[in-house]
Tab-separated table of C-alpha atoms in Angstrom:
chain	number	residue	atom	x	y	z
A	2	UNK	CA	73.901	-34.972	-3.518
A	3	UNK	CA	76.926	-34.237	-6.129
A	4	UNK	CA	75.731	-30.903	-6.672
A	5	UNK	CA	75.951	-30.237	-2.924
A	6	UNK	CA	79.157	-31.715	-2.022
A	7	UNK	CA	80.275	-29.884	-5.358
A	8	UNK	CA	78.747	-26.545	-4.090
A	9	UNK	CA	80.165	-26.840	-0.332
A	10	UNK	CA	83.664	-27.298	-1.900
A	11	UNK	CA	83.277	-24.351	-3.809
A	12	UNK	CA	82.343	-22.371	-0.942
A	13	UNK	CA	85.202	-23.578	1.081
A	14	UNK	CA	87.441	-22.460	-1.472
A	15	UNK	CA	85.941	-19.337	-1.944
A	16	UNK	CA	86.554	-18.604	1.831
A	17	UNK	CA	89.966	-20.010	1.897
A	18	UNK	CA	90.968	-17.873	-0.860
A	19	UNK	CA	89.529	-14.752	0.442
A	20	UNK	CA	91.643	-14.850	3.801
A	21	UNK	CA	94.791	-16.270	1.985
A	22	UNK	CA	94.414	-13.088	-0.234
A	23	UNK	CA	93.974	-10.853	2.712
A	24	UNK	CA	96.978	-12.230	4.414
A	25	UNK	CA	99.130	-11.503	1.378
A	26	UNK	CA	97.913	-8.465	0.650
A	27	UNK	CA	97.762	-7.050	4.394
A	28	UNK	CA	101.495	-7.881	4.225
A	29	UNK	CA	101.971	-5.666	1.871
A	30	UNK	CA	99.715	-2.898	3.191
A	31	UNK	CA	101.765	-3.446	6.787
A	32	UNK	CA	104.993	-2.557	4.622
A	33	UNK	CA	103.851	0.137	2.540
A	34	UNK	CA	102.135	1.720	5.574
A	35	UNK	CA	104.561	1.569	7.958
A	36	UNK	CA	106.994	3.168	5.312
A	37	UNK	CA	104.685	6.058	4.479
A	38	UNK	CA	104.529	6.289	8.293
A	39	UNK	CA	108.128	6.296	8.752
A	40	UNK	CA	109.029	8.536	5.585
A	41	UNK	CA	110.150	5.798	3.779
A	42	UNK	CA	109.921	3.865	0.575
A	43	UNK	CA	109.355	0.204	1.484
A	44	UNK	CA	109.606	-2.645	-0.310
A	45	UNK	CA	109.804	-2.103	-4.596
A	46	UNK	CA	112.824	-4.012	-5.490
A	47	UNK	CA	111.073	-7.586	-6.952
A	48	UNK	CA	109.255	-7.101	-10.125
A	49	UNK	CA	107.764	-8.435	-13.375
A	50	UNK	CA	109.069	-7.119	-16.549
A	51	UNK	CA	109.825	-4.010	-14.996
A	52	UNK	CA	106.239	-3.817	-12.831
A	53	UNK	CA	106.951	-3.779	-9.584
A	54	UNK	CA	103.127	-2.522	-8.351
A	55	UNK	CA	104.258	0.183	-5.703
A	56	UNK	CA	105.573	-3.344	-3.806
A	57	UNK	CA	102.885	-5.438	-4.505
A	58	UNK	CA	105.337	-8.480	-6.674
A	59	UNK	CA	107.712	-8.044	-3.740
A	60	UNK	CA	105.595	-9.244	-1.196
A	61	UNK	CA	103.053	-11.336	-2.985
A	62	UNK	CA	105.772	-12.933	-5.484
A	63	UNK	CA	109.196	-12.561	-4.519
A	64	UNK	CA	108.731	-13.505	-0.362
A	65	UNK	CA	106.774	-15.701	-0.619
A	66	UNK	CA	108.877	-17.866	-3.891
A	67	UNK	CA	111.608	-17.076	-1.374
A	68	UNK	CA	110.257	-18.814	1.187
A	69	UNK	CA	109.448	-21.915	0.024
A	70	UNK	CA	112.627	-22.384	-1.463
A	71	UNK	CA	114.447	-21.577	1.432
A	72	UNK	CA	115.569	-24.819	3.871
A	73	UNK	CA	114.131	-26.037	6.259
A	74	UNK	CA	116.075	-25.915	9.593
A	75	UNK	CA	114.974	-27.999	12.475
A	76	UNK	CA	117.822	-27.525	16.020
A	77	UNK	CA	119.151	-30.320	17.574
A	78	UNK	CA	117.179	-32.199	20.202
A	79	UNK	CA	113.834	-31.210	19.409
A	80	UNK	CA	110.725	-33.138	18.791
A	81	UNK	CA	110.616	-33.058	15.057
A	82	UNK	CA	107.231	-34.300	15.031
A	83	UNK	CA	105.911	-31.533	17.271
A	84	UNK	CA	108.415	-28.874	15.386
A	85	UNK	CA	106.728	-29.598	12.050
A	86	UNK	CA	102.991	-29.789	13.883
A	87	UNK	CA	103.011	-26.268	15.299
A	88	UNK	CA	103.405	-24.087	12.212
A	89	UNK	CA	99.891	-26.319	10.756
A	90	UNK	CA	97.990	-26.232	14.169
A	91	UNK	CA	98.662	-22.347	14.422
A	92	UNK	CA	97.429	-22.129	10.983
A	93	UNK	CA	94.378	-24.531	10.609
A	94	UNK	CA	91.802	-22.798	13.144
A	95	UNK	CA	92.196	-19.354	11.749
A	96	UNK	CA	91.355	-20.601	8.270
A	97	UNK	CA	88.223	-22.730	9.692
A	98	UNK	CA	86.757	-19.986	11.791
A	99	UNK	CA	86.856	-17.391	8.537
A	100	UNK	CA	84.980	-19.948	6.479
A	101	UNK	CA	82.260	-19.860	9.624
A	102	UNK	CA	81.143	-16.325	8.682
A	103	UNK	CA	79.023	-15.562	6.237
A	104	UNK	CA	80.319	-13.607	3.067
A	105	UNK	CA	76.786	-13.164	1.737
A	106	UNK	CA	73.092	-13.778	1.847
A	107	UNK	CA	71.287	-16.369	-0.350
A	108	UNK	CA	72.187	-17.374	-4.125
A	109	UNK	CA	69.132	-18.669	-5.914
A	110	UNK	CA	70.749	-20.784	-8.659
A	111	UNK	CA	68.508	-22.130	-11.929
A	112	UNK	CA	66.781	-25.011	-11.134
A	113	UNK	CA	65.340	-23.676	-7.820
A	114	UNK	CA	68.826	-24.009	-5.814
A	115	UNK	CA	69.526	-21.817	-3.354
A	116	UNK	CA	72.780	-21.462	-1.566
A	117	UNK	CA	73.908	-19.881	1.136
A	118	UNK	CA	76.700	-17.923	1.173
A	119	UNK	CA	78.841	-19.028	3.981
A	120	UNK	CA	80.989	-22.116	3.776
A	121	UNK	CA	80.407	-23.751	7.083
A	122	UNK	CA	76.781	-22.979	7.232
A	123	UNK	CA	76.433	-23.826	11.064
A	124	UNK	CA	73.566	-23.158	13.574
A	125	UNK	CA	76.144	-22.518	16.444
A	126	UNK	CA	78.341	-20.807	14.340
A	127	UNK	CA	79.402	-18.636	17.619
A	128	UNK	CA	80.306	-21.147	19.931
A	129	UNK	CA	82.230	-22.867	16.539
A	130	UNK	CA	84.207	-20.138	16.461
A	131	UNK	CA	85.120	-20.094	20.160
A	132	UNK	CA	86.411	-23.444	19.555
A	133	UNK	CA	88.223	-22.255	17.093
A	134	UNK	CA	89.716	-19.692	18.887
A	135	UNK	CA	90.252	-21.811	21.710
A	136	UNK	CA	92.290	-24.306	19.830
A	137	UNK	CA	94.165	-21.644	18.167
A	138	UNK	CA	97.041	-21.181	21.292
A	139	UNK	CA	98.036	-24.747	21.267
A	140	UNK	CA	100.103	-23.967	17.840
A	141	UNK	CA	101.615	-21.360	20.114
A	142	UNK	CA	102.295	-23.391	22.811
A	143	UNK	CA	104.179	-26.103	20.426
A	144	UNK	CA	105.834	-23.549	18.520
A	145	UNK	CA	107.607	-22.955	21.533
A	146	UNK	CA	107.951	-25.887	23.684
A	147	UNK	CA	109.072	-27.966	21.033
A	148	UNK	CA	111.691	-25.508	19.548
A	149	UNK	CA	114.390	-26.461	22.767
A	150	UNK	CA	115.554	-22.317	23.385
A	151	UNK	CA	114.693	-20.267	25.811
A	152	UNK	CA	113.463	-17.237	24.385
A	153	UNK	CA	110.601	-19.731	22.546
A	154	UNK	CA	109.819	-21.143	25.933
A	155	UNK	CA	109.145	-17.709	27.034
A	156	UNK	CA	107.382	-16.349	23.964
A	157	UNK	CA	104.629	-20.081	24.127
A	158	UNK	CA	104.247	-19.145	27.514
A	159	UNK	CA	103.594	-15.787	27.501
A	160	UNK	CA	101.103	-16.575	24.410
A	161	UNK	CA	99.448	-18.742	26.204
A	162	UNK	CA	98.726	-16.737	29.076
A	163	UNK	CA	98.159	-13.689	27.255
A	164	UNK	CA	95.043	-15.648	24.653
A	165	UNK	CA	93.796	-17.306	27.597
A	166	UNK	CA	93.129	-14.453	29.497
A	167	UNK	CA	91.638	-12.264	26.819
A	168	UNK	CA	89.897	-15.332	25.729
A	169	UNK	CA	87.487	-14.265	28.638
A	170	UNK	CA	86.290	-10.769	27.873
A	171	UNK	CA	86.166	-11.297	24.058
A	172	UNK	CA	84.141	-14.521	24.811
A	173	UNK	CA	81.936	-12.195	27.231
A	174	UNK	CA	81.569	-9.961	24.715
A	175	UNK	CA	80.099	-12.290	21.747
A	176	UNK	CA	77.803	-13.566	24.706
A	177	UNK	CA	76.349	-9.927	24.976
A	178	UNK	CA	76.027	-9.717	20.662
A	179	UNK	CA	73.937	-13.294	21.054
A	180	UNK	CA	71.623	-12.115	23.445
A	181	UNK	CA	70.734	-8.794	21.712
A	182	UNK	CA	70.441	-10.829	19.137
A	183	UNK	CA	68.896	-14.295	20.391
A	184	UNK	CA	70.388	-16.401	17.921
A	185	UNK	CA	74.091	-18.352	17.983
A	186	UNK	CA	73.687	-18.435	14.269
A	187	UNK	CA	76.133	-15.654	12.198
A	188	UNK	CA	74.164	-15.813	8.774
A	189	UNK	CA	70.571	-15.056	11.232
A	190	UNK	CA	72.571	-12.324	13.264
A	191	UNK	CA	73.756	-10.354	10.401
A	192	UNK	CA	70.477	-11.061	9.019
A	193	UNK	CA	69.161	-9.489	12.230
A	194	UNK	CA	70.971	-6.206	11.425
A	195	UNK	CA	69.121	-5.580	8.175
A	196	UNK	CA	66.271	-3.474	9.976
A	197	UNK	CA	66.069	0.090	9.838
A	198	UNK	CA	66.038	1.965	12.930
A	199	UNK	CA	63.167	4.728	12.747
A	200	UNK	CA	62.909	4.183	9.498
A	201	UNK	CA	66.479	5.270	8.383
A	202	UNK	CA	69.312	4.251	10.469
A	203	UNK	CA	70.750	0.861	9.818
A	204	UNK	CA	70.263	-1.144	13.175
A	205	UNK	CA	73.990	-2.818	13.351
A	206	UNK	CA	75.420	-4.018	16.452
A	207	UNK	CA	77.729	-1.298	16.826
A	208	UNK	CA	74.328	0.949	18.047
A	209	UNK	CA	72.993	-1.343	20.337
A	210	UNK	CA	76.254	-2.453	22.000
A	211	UNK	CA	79.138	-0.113	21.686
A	212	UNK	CA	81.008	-1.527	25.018
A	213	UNK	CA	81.095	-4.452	23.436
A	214	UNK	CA	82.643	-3.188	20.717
A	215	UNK	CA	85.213	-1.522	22.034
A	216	UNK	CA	85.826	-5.261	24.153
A	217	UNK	CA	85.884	-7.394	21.479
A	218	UNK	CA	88.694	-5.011	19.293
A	219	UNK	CA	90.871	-4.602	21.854
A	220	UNK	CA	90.819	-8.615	23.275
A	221	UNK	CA	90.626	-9.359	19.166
A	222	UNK	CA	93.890	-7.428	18.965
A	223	UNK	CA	95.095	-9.104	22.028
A	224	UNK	CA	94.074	-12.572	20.663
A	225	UNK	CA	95.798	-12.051	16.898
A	226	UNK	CA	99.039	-11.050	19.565
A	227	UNK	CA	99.716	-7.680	17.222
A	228	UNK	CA	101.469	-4.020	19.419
A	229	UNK	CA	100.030	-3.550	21.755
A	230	UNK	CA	99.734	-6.382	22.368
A	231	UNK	CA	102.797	-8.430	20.867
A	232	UNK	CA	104.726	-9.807	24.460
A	233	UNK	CA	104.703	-13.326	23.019
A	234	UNK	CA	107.165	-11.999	19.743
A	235	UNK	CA	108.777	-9.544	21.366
A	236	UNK	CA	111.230	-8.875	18.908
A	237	UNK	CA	113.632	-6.475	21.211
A	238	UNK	CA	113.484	-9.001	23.920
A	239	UNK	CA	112.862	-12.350	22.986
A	240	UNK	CA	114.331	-12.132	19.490
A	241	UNK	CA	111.020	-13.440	17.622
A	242	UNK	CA	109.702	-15.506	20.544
A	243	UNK	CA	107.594	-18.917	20.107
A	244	UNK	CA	108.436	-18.871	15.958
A	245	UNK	CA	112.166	-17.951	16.874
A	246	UNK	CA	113.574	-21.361	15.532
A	247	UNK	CA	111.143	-21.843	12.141
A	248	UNK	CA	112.708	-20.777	8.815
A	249	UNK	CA	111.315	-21.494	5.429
A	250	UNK	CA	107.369	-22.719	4.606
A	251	UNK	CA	107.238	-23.285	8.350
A	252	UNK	CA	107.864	-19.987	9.495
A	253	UNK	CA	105.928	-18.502	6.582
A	254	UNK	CA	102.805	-19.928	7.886
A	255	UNK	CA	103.242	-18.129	11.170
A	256	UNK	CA	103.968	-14.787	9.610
A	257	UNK	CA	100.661	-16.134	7.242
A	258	UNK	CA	98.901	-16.800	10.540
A	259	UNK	CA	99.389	-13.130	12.111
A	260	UNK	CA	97.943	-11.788	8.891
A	261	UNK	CA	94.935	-14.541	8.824
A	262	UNK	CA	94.431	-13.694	12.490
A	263	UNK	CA	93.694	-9.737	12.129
A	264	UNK	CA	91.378	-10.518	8.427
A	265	UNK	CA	89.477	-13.099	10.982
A	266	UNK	CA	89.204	-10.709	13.716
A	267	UNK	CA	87.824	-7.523	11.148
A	268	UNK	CA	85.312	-10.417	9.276
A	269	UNK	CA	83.982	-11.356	12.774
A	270	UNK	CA	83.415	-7.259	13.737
A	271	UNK	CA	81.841	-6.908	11.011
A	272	UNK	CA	79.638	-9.608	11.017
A	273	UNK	CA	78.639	-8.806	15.005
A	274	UNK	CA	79.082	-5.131	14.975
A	275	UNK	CA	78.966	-3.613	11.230
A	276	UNK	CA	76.095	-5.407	9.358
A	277	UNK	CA	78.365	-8.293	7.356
A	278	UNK	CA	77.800	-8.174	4.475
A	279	UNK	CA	74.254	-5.896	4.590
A	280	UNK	CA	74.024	-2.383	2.472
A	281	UNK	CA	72.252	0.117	3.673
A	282	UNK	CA	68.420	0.105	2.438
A	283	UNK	CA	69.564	-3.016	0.373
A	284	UNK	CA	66.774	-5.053	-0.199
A	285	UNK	CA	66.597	-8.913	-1.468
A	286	UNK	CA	64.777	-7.221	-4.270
A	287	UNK	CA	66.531	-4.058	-4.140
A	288	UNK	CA	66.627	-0.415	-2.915
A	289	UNK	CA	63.974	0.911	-0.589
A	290	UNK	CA	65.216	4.090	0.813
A	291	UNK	CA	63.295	6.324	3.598
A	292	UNK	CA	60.503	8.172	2.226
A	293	UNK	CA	59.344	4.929	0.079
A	294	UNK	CA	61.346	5.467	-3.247
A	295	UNK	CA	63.021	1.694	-4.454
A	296	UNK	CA	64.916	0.722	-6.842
A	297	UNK	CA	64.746	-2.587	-8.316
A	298	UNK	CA	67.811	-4.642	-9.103
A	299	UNK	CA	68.630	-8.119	-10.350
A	300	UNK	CA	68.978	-10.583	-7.970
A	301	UNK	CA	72.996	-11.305	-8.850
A	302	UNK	CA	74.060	-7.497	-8.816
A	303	UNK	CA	72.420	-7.456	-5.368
A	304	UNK	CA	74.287	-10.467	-4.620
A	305	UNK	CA	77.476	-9.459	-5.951
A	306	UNK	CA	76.948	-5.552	-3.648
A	307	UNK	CA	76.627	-7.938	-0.638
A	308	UNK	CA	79.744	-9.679	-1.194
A	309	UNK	CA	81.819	-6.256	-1.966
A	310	UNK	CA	80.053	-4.387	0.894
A	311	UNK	CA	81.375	-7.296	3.050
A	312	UNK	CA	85.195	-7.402	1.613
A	313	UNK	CA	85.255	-3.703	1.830
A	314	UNK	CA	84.362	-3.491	5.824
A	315	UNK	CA	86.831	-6.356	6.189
A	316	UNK	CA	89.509	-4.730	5.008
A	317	UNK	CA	88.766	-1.531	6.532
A	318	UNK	CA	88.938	-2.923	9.607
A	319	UNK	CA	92.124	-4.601	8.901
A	320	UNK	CA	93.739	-1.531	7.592
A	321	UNK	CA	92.485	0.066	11.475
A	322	UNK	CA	94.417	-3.043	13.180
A	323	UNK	CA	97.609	-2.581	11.306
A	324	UNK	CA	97.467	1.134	11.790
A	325	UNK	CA	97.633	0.477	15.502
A	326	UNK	CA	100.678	-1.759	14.860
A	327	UNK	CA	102.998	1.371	13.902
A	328	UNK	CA	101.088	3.828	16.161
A	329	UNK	CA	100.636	2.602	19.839
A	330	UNK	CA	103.942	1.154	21.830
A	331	UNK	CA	104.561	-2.054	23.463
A	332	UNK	CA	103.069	-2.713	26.768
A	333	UNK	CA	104.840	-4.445	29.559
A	334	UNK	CA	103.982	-7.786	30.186
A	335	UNK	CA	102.246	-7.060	33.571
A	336	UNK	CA	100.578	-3.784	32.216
A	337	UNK	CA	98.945	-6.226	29.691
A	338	UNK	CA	97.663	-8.823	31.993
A	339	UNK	CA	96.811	-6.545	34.587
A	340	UNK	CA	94.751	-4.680	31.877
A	341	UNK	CA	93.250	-7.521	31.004
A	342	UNK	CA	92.110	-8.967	34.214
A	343	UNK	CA	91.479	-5.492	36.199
A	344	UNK	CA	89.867	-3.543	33.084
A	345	UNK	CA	88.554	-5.645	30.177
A	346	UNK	CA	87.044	-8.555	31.966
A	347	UNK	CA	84.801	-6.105	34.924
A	348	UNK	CA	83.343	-4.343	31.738
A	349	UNK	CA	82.441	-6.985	29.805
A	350	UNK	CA	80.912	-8.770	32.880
A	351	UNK	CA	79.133	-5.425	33.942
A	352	UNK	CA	77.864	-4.739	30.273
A	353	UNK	CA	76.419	-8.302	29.590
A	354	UNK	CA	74.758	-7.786	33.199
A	355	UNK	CA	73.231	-4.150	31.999
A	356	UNK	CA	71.923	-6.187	28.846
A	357	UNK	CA	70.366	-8.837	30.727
A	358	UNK	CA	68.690	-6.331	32.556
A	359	UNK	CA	67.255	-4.413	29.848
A	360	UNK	CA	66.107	-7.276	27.697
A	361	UNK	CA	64.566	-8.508	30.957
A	362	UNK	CA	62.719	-5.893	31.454
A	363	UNK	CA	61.726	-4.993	27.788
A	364	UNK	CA	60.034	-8.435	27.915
A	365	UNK	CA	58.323	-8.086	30.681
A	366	UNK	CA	57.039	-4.354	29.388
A	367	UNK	CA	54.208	-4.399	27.887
């Protein structure tokens, strides 16, 4: 029993880590990319003994030692209760759905242990990550009512509209990736994408539902409220919007939060679209590649291939979501719910009915 509870807290912190790490170090791939993309230098003043790592001390160091030294400011006539609650509730969900998907397949520990390599190991890991999700635009919503100014107000409200309503197609979306897959576990559908398809092609999600795809990145965008998609910050019009009046630890855990969001959103597209953390003609014993050559390897390199395979798609897809940051301009706030409502949430519905079809009638084919 102590070995378990001792093995789930490792886990946990394992997962924790991993998206606190992203979140630091997407911060500093947001500066140093948007400065090559500008033709500029970017951050590089902080440093250690004369490293300053192309940046790397500036943002993971020096901003973050800043903040937390920094005070803490709460206005006048606010709810100091529901002031200091927001920052935590925006936070908390994002950091509990990431430790819901699965960063690897089973360890088999001496002893005849065998863990597996997700920290909330969870039948209905999908619908726990709704939840999640779900829960996620109340820190919004109290980041912004509770701050007393305007321009907050505006940004909670349009936050909340905005995650509600995309809340719907990328919700439709997972719904299709569950019944291609017929399981509302994440460890059996990545599991599920381990097959070869005629023998060579790795059967990932991506080929048997690109729509939904394309869905769940752009409503994943929405959610994580990054450009395109960023009405409830709105930095030219509503100054910073719901996190307007935070300073210090408190509004370092919402600029933590955007960065948690977009690591979340890649680990869940890779885990229904890209494989998780599956190599191609990996094996649990190892290689088998088309044509019937294999190449055995020990159990913990294959283990520790899974795990890299699975950072590596992460952060490629995080690198693709802060790309679009400094690439696509702002919509208008009707554009984006009238986008969302009139485009995203007819093809979702119309692809989950084409897949009900077809598995319908694949069943019934004999």
């Amino acid at each position: 029993m102590i070995l378990l509870i001792i093995i789930s807290l490792v886990k946990a912190l394992i997962a924790v880590h991993i998206v606190l790490i992203f979140a630091g170090v997407l911060g500093w791939i947001e500066r140093k990319g948007s400065a090559l993309i500008q033709d500029r230098i970017g951050a590089n003043r902080a440093s250690i003994f004369g490293f300053a790592g192309a940046g790397l001390i500036n943002t993971m160091a020096a901003d973050p030692l800043k903040f937390l030294t920094k005070e803490d400011i709460i206005p006048d006539g606010v709810d100091r209760l529901l002031h200091t609650l927001a920052p935590c509730v925006n936070l908390f969900p994002v950091l509990v759905a990431f430790c819901a998907v699965p960063f690897g397949d089973v360890l088999h520990l001496p002893g005849g242990v065998d863990v597996s390599l997700q920290a909330i190991p969870l039948g209905v890991g999908v619908l726990f990550v709704l939840a999640m999700a779900s829960i996620g635009v109340y820190g919004v919503v109290l980041g912004g009512w509770a701050s007393n100014n305007r321009f907050s107000l505006l940004g909670g409200i349009r936050g909340s509209a905005q995650m509600i309503s995309y809340e719907l197609a990328m919700g439709l979306s997972i719904v299709v990736m569950v019944m291609t897959f017929g399981s509302l576990d994440l460890q059996e559908i990545v599991r599920a994408q381990g097959h070869l398809i005629g023998g060579w092609l790795p059967g990932w999600g991506i080929l048997y539902q690109p729509v939904a795809f394309i869905v769940f990145l752009i409503a994943g965008i929405a959610e994580s409220k990054r450009v395109p998609f960023d009405l409830p910050e709105g930095e030219s019009e509503l100054v910073s919007g719901y996190f307007t009046e935070y300073s210090g630890i408190k509004y370092l855990m919402f600029f933590m939060t955007d960065f948690a969001e977009v690591a979340t959103i890649a680990a869940l597209i890779t885990t229904f679209f890209f494989g998780g953390w599956q190599v191609p003609y990996l094996t649990p014993d190892g290689f088998v590649f088309p044509g019937g050559a294999s190449l055995h390897i020990n159990h913990y390199v294959i283990v520790l291939m899974q795990f890299g395979a699975y950072l590596l798609k992460v952060l490629f897809w995080s690198w693709f979501q802060i790309m679009l940051r400094w690439t696509l301009p702002r919509l208008r706030y009707d554009q984006l719910m009238w986008f969302g409502w009139k485009r995203m949430l007819p093809v979702a519905l119309v692809n989950m009915v084409i897949t009900a079809a077809l598995i319908l009638a694949l069943q019934g084919a004999p």
